[in-house]
XYZ file of C-alpha atoms in Angstrom:
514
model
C -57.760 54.003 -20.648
C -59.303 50.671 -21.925
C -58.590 49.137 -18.579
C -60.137 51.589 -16.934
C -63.073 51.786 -19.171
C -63.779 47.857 -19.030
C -63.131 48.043 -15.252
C -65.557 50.823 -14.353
C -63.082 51.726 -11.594
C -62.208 55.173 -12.955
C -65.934 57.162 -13.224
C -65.283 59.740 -15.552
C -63.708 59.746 -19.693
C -60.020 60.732 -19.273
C -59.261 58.130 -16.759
C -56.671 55.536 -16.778
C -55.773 52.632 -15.166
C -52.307 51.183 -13.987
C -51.298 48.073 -12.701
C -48.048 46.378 -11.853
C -48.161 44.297 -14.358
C -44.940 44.928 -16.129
C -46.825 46.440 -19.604
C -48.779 48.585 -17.249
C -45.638 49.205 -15.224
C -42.424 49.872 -16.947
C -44.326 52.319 -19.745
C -45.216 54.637 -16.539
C -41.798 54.567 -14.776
C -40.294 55.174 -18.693
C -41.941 57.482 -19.993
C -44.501 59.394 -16.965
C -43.016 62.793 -16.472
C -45.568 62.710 -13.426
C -43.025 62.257 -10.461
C -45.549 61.868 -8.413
C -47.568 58.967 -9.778
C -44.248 57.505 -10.662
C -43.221 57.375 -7.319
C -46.560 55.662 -5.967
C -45.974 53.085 -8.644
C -42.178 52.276 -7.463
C -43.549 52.038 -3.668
C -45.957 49.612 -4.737
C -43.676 48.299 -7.339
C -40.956 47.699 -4.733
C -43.315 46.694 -1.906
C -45.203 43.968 -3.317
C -45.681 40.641 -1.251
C -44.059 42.407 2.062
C -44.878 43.315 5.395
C -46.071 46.763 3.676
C -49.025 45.034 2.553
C -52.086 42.868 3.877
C -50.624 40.199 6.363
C -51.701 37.569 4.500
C -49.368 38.338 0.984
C -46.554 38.948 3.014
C -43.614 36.648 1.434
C -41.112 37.493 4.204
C -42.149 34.095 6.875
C -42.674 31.937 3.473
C -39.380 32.903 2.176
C -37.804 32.129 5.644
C -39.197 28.930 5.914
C -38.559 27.719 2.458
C -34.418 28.498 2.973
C -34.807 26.448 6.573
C -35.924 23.930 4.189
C -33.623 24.073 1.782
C -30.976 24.285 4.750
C -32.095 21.127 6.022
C -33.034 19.051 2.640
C -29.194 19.976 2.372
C -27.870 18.332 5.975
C -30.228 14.871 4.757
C -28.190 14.767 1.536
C -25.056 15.087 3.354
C -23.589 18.404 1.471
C -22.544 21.800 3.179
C -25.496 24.269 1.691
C -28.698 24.402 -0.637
C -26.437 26.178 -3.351
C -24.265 22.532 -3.574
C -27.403 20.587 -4.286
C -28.771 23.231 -7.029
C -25.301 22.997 -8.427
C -25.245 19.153 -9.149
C -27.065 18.912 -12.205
C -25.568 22.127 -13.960
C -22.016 22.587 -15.875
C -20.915 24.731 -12.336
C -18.677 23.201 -10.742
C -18.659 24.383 -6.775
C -20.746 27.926 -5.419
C -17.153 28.794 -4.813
C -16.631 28.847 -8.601
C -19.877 30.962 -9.613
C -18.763 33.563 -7.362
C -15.309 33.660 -8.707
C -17.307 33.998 -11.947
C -19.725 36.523 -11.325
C -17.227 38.766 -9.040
C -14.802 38.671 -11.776
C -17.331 39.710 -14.266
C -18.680 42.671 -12.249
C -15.019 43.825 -12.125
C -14.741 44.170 -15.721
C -18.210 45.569 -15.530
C -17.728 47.895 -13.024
C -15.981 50.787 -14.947
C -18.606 50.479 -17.782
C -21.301 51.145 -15.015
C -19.729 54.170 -12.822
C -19.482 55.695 -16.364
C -23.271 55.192 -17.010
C -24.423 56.556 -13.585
C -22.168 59.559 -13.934
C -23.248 60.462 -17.298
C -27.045 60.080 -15.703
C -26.887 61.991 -12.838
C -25.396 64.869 -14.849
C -27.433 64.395 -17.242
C -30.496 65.035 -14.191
C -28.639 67.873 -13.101
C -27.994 70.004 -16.232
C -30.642 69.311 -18.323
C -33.586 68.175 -16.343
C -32.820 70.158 -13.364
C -32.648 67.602 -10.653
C -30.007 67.301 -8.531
C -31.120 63.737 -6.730
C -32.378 61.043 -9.447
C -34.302 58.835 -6.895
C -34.950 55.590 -7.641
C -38.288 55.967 -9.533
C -36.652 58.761 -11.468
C -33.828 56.210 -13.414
C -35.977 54.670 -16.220
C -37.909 57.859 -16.942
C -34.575 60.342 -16.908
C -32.707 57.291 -18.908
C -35.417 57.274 -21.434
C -34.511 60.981 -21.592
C -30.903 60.771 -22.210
C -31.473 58.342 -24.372
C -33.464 60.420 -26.731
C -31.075 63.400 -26.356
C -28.228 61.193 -27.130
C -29.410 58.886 -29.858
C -32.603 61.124 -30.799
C -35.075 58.247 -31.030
C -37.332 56.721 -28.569
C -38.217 53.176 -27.646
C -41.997 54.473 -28.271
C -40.770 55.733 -31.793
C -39.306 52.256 -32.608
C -42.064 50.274 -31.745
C -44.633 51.623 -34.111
C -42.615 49.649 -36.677
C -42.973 46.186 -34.963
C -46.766 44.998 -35.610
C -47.203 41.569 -34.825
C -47.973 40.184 -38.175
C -44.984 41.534 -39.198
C -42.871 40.207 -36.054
C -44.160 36.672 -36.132
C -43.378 36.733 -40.043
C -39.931 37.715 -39.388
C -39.641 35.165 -36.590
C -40.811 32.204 -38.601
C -38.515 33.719 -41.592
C -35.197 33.398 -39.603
C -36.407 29.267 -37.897
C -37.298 28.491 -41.598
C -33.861 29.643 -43.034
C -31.560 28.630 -40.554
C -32.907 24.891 -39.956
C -34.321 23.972 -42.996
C -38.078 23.474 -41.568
C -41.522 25.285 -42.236
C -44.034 26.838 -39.399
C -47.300 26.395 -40.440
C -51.199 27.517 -38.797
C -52.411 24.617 -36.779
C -55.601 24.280 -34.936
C -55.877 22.638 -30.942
C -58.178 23.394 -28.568
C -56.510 26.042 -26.166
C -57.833 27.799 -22.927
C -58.261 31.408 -24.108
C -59.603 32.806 -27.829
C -56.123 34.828 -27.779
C -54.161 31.507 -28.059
C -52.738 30.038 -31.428
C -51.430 26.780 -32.358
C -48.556 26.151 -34.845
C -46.904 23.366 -36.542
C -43.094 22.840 -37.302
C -42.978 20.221 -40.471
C -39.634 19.630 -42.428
C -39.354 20.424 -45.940
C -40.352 17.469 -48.243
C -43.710 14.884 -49.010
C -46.634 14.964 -47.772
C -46.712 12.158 -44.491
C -49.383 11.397 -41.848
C -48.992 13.403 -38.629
C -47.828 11.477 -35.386
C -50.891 9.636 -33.531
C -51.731 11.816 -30.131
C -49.700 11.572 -26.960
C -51.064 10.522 -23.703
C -50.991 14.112 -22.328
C -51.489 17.323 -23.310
C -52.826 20.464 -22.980
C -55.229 22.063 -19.951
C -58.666 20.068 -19.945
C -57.231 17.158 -20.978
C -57.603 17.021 -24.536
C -55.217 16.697 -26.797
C -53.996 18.186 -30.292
C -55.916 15.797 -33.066
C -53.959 13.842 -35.344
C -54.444 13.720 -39.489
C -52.513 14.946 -42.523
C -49.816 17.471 -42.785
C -49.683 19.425 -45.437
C -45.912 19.964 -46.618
C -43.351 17.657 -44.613
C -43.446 15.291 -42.132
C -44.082 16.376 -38.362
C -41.426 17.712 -36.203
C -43.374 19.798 -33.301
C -46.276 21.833 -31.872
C -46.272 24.623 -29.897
C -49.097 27.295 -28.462
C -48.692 30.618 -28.684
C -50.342 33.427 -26.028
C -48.633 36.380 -26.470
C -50.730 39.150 -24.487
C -51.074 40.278 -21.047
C -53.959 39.356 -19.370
C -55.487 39.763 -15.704
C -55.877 36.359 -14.902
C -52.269 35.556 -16.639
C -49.097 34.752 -14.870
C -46.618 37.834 -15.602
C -43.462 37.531 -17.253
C -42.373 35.218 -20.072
C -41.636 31.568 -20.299
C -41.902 28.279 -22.542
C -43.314 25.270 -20.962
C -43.485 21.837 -22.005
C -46.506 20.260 -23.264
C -45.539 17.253 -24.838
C -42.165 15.927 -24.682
C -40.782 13.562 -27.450
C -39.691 10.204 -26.716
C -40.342 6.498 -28.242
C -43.373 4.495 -27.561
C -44.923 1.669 -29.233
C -46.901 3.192 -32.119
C -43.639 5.265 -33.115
C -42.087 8.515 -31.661
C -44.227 11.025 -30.017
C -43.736 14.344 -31.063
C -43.245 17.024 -28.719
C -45.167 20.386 -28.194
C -44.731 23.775 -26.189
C -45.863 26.517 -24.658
C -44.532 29.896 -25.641
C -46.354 33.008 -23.168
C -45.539 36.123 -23.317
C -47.405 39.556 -21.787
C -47.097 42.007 -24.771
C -50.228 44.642 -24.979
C -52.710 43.411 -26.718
C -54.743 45.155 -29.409
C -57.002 48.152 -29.078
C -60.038 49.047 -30.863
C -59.302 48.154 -34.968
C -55.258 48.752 -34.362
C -52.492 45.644 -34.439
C -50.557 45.252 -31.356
C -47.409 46.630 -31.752
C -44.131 45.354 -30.092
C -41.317 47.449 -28.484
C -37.741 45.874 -29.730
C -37.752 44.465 -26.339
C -40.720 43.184 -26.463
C -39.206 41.092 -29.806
C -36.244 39.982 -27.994
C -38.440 38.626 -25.031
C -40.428 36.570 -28.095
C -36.885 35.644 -29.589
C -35.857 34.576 -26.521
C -38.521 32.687 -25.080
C -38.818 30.857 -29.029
C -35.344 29.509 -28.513
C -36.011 27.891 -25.452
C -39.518 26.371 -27.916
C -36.848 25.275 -30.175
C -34.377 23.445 -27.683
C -37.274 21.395 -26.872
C -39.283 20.617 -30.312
C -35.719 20.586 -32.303
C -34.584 17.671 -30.425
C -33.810 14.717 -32.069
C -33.252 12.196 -29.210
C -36.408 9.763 -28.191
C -35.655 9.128 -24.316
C -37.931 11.542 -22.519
C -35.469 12.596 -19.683
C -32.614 13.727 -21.922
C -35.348 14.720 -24.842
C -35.385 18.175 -25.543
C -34.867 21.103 -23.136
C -34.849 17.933 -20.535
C -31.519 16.732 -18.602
C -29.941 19.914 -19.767
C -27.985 21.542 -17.196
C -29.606 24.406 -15.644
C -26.804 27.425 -16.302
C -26.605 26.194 -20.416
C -30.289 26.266 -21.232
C -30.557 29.621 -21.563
C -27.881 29.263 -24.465
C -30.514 28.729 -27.215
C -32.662 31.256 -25.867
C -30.326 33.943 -25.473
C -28.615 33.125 -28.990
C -31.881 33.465 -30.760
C -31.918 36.988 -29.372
C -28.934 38.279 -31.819
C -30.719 38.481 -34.679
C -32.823 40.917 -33.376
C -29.912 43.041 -34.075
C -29.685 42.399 -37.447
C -30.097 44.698 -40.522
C -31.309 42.623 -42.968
C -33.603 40.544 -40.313
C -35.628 43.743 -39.276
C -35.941 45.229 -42.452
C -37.991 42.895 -43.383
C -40.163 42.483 -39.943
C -41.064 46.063 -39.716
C -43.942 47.674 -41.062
C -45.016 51.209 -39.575
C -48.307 50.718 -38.508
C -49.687 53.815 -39.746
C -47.994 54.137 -43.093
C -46.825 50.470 -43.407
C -43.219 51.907 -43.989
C -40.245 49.741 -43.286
C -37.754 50.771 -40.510
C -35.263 53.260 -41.839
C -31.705 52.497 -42.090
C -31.382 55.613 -40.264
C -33.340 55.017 -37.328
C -31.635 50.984 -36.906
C -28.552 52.540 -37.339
C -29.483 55.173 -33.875
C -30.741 51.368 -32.226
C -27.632 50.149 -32.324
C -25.661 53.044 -31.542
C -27.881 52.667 -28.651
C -27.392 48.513 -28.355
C -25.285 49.394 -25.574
C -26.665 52.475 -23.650
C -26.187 51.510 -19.913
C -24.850 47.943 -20.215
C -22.489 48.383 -17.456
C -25.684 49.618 -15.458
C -27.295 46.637 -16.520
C -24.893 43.664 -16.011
C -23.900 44.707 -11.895
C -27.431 44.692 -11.815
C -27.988 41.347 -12.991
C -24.765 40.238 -11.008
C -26.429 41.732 -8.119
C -29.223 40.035 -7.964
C -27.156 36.349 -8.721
C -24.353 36.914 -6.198
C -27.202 37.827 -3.950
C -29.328 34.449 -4.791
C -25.774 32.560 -4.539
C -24.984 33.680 -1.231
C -28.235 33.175 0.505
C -28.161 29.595 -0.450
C -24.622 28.958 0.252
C -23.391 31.598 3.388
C -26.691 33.016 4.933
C -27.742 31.255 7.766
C -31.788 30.956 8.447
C -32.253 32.608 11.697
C -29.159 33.278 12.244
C -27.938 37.337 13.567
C -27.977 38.632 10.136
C -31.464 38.784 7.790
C -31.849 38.306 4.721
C -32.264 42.317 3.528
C -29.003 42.411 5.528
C -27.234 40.555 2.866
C -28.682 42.048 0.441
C -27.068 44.934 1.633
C -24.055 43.610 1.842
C -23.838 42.442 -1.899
C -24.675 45.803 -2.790
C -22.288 47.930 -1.006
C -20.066 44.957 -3.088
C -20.984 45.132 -6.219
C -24.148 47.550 -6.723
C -23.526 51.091 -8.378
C -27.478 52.436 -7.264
C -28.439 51.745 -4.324
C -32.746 51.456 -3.749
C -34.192 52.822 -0.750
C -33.954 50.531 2.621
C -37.971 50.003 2.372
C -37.543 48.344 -0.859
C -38.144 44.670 -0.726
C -37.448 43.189 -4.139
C -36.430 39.924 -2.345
C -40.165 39.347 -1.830
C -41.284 39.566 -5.264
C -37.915 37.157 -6.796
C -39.365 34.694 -7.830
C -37.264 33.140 -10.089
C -35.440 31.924 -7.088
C -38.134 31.261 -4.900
C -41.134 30.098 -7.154
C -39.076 29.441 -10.370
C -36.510 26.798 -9.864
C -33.515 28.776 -10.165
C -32.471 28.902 -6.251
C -28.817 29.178 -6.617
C -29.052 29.062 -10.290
C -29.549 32.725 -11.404
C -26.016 33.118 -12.204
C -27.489 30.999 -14.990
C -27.977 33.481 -17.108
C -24.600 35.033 -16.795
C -23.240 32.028 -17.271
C -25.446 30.909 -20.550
C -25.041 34.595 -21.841
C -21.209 33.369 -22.629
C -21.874 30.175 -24.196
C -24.910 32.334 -26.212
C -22.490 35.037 -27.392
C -19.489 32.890 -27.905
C -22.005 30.297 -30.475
C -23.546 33.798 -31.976
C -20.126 34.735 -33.040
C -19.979 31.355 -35.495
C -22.607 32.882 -37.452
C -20.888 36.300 -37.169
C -17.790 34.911 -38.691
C -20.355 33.220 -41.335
C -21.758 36.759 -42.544
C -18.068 38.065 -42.693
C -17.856 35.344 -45.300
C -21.465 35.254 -46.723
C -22.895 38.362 -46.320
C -25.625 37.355 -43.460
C -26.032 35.480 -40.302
C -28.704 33.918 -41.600
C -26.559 31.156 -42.514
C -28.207 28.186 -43.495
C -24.892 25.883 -43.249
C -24.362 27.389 -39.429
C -27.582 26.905 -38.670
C -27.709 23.411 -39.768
C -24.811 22.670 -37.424
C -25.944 24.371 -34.164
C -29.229 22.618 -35.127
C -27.355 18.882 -35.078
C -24.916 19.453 -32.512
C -26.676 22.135 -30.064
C -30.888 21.816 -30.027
C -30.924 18.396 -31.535
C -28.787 16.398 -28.603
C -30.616 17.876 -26.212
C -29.470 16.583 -22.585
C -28.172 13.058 -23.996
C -24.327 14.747 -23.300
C -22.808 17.199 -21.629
C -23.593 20.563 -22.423
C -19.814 21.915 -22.616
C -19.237 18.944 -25.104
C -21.867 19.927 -27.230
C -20.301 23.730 -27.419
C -17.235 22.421 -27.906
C -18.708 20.224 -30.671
C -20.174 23.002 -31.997
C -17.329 25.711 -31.740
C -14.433 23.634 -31.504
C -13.237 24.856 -28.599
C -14.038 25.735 -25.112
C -16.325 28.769 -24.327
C -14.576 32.328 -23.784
C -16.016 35.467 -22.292
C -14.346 37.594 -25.133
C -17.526 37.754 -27.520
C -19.886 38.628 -24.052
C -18.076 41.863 -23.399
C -17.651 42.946 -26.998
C -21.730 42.661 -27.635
C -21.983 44.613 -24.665
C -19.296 47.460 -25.316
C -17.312 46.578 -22.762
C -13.756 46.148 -24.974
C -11.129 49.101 -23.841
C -9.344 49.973 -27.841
């Protein structure tokens, strides 16, 4: 309604305005019992950047000349396909091996996932009355069972996640686990939405680091002078909301990397973005759990690279780490969203100021798992697909790209879209995002993430928290700190012991047959 009412697009008081912006977006296909507005939004959703559209934002000849490209840059190189080159730098060790990986993973999915859509579309028929759940119907008739089953909704949770109280909780669990202190910084920064933050360690007062040679957009750089409470480990911006002009999604980028130079070492700084709703009127913004994962997440990648204690610039930081392990941080830092005694005291209702019952964590993680299966094929879709088209499709060859797409889903796909949708157009992680034959990443890091999480699991068996201080120190030295100066599986290994297993993966996700 505030959209609308800035825009001057909608001409009379109860208007509203959606976008497909994903905070505009998902809200509508969750929780709109409109099925006809829904549906426009999927179309347009599912549509975007294809020959649907105006000529000129149609992805379709772009996409098909950037995999001729790839094809070729391939040949020069000497090596069979695009997905061999994307594999060199990462811990993979042939395309033939990811698909192994991600076909045997969707097999021990796949049972978990017919049992989600069954439960769904009977859930459609008997209780909402519909015998065909299209695909615009599936968040909003999920959202449904979900509150039938669990009796809470996402909407419910989130008035307990105001932002003060999330970023408190955030810098509570860096601060415990390794040993620093965030502190309020000041830089100049290219909206009045932006913040700046300092990591220090715990100790004397010490002069901060002079300023690098780069920095952030216009050119300036953050100032140098004291700080207050330890000496200077890393920076890092923060823009949390969704804006017009604003890239969508979530990512960290690097600002400043650390490395040696001849006044001392430069310390690094990041960018952490995010596209939560901002505030309205005199009200916080409030967070939906996912919303705080997405911030937990996208802070561990900020903490790979301003953790690191190595000073050559290539293998500093989140730099020279293979591709498929540096989500590992990112997706570790995620667990603790899931714990008891890290919520309780990052909530705050924003009406009453209330924390969040026992009662209604206790329904969230009964809920942890509600449609995992659902949710892994579909991840494993959309890598097998990624893997494939850089490794078997042939540019202008007899079949098309939509055709394989096809063909991965009659593989490994329990919904199946309609045939006009054309998510292919809009992936840009593969196509604008550097992860051509590298989404399996995730997958792949989501092991190493759940297999390290367990370390602190078996610390609060011992301790009585996660928030283990003596764990943390260690992933700190032998995970974040190293950076890319060594293989990633030998810093696991350092770390756990041993070599990664898949056994930890399945059990977050309920996917463990008693």
């Amino acid at each position: 309604r505030a959209a609308a009412e800035k825009d001057g697009s909608v001409g009379k008081p109860a208007g509203w305005k959606f976008i497909l912006q994903a905070p505009s977006y998902v809200p509508v296909m969750q929780y709109a019992d409109n099925r006809e507005l829904r549906a426009r939004m999927y179309r347009a959703y599912a549509t975007r950047a294809s020959e649907f559209g105006k000529p000129e934002w149609d992805n379709g000849p772009l996409i098909d000349r950037m995999l001729a490209l790839r094809a070729e840059e391939a040949a020069l190189l000497g090596y069979a396909n695009y997905a061999e080159v994307s594999l060199v730098p990462k811990m993979a060790q042939s395309p033939a091996a990811v698909a192994v990986f991600l076909r045997e993973l969707a097999a021990k999915a796949r049972p978990f996932a017919e049992k989600d859509v069954a439960e769904l579309r009977a859930f459609g028929r008997d209780e909402l009355g519909m015998d065909t759940l299209e695909s615009w119907d599936l968040s909003w008739a999920s959202e449904k069972l979900k509150l039938a089953r669990y009796a809470f909704s996402d909407d419910e949770v989130k008035q307990y996640f105001p932002e003060h109280k999330v970023l408190a909780g955030l810098f509570r669990v860096i601060e415990t686990l390794f040993g620093v202190k965030l502190e309020a910084d000041s830089a100049p920064a290219w909206h009045p939405a932006v913040r700046f933050f300092r990591i220090v360690r715990n100790g004397e007062e010490t002069r901060r680091a002079a300023p690098s040679v780069s920095g952030p957009p216009g050119g300036r750089t953050p100032q140098s002078g004291v700080v207050r409470g330890g000496a200077l480990i890393g920076r890092f911006y923060l823009d949390l909301y969704a804006r017009d002009t604003k890239r969508g999604g979530a990512w960290m980028a690097d600002a400043i990397g650390r490395r040696r130079v001849a006044g001392g070492v430069q310390t690094p700084v990041a960018y952490l973005n995010c596209n939560f709703p901002a505030p309205v009127g005199d009200k916080p913004a409030t967070f939906s759990h996912d919303d705080v994962l997405t911030l937990f997440h996208e802070t561990g990648h900020g903490l790979h690279h301003l953790l690191t204690q190595v000073d050559e610039l290539p293998v500093s930081g989140i730099d020279g780490v293979e591709w498929d392990a540096v989500e590992l941080p990112s997706q570790f830092m995620e667990n603790f969203c899931w714990e008891w005694d890290v919520l309780e005291a990052m909530t705050a209702h924003v009406e009453t100021g209330a924390p969040l019952p026992r009662a209604l964590y206790d329904k969230m993680i009964a809920a942890k798992n509600f449609q995992s299966g659902m949710q892994m094929l579909r991840q494993i879709e959309f890598s097998l697909f990624d893997l494939l088209l850089h490794s078997e499709f042939v540019p202008s060859g007899e079949q098309s790209m939509l055709d394989l797409l096809a063909q991965v889903r009659r593989e490994v796909a329990v919904i199946t879209p309609p045939e006009w949708n054309r998510f292919p157009h809009s992936f840009s992680h593969i196509f604008g995002g550097g992860y051509g034959a590298g989404y399996y990443s995730y997958k792949w890091a989501e092991v190493l993430s759940a297999d390290a999480y367990e370390a602190f699991e078996e610390a609060a068996a011992l301790r009585g928290s996660a928030l283990d201080a003596a764990t943390g120190a260690r992933f700190q030295r032998e995970i974040l700190a190293v950076g890319g100066s060594r293989p990633a599986l030998d810093s696991f290994t350092a770390f756990r012991g041993r070599a990664p297993r898949p056994d930890a993966l399945l059990r977050h996700n309920g996917m463990t047959v008693a």
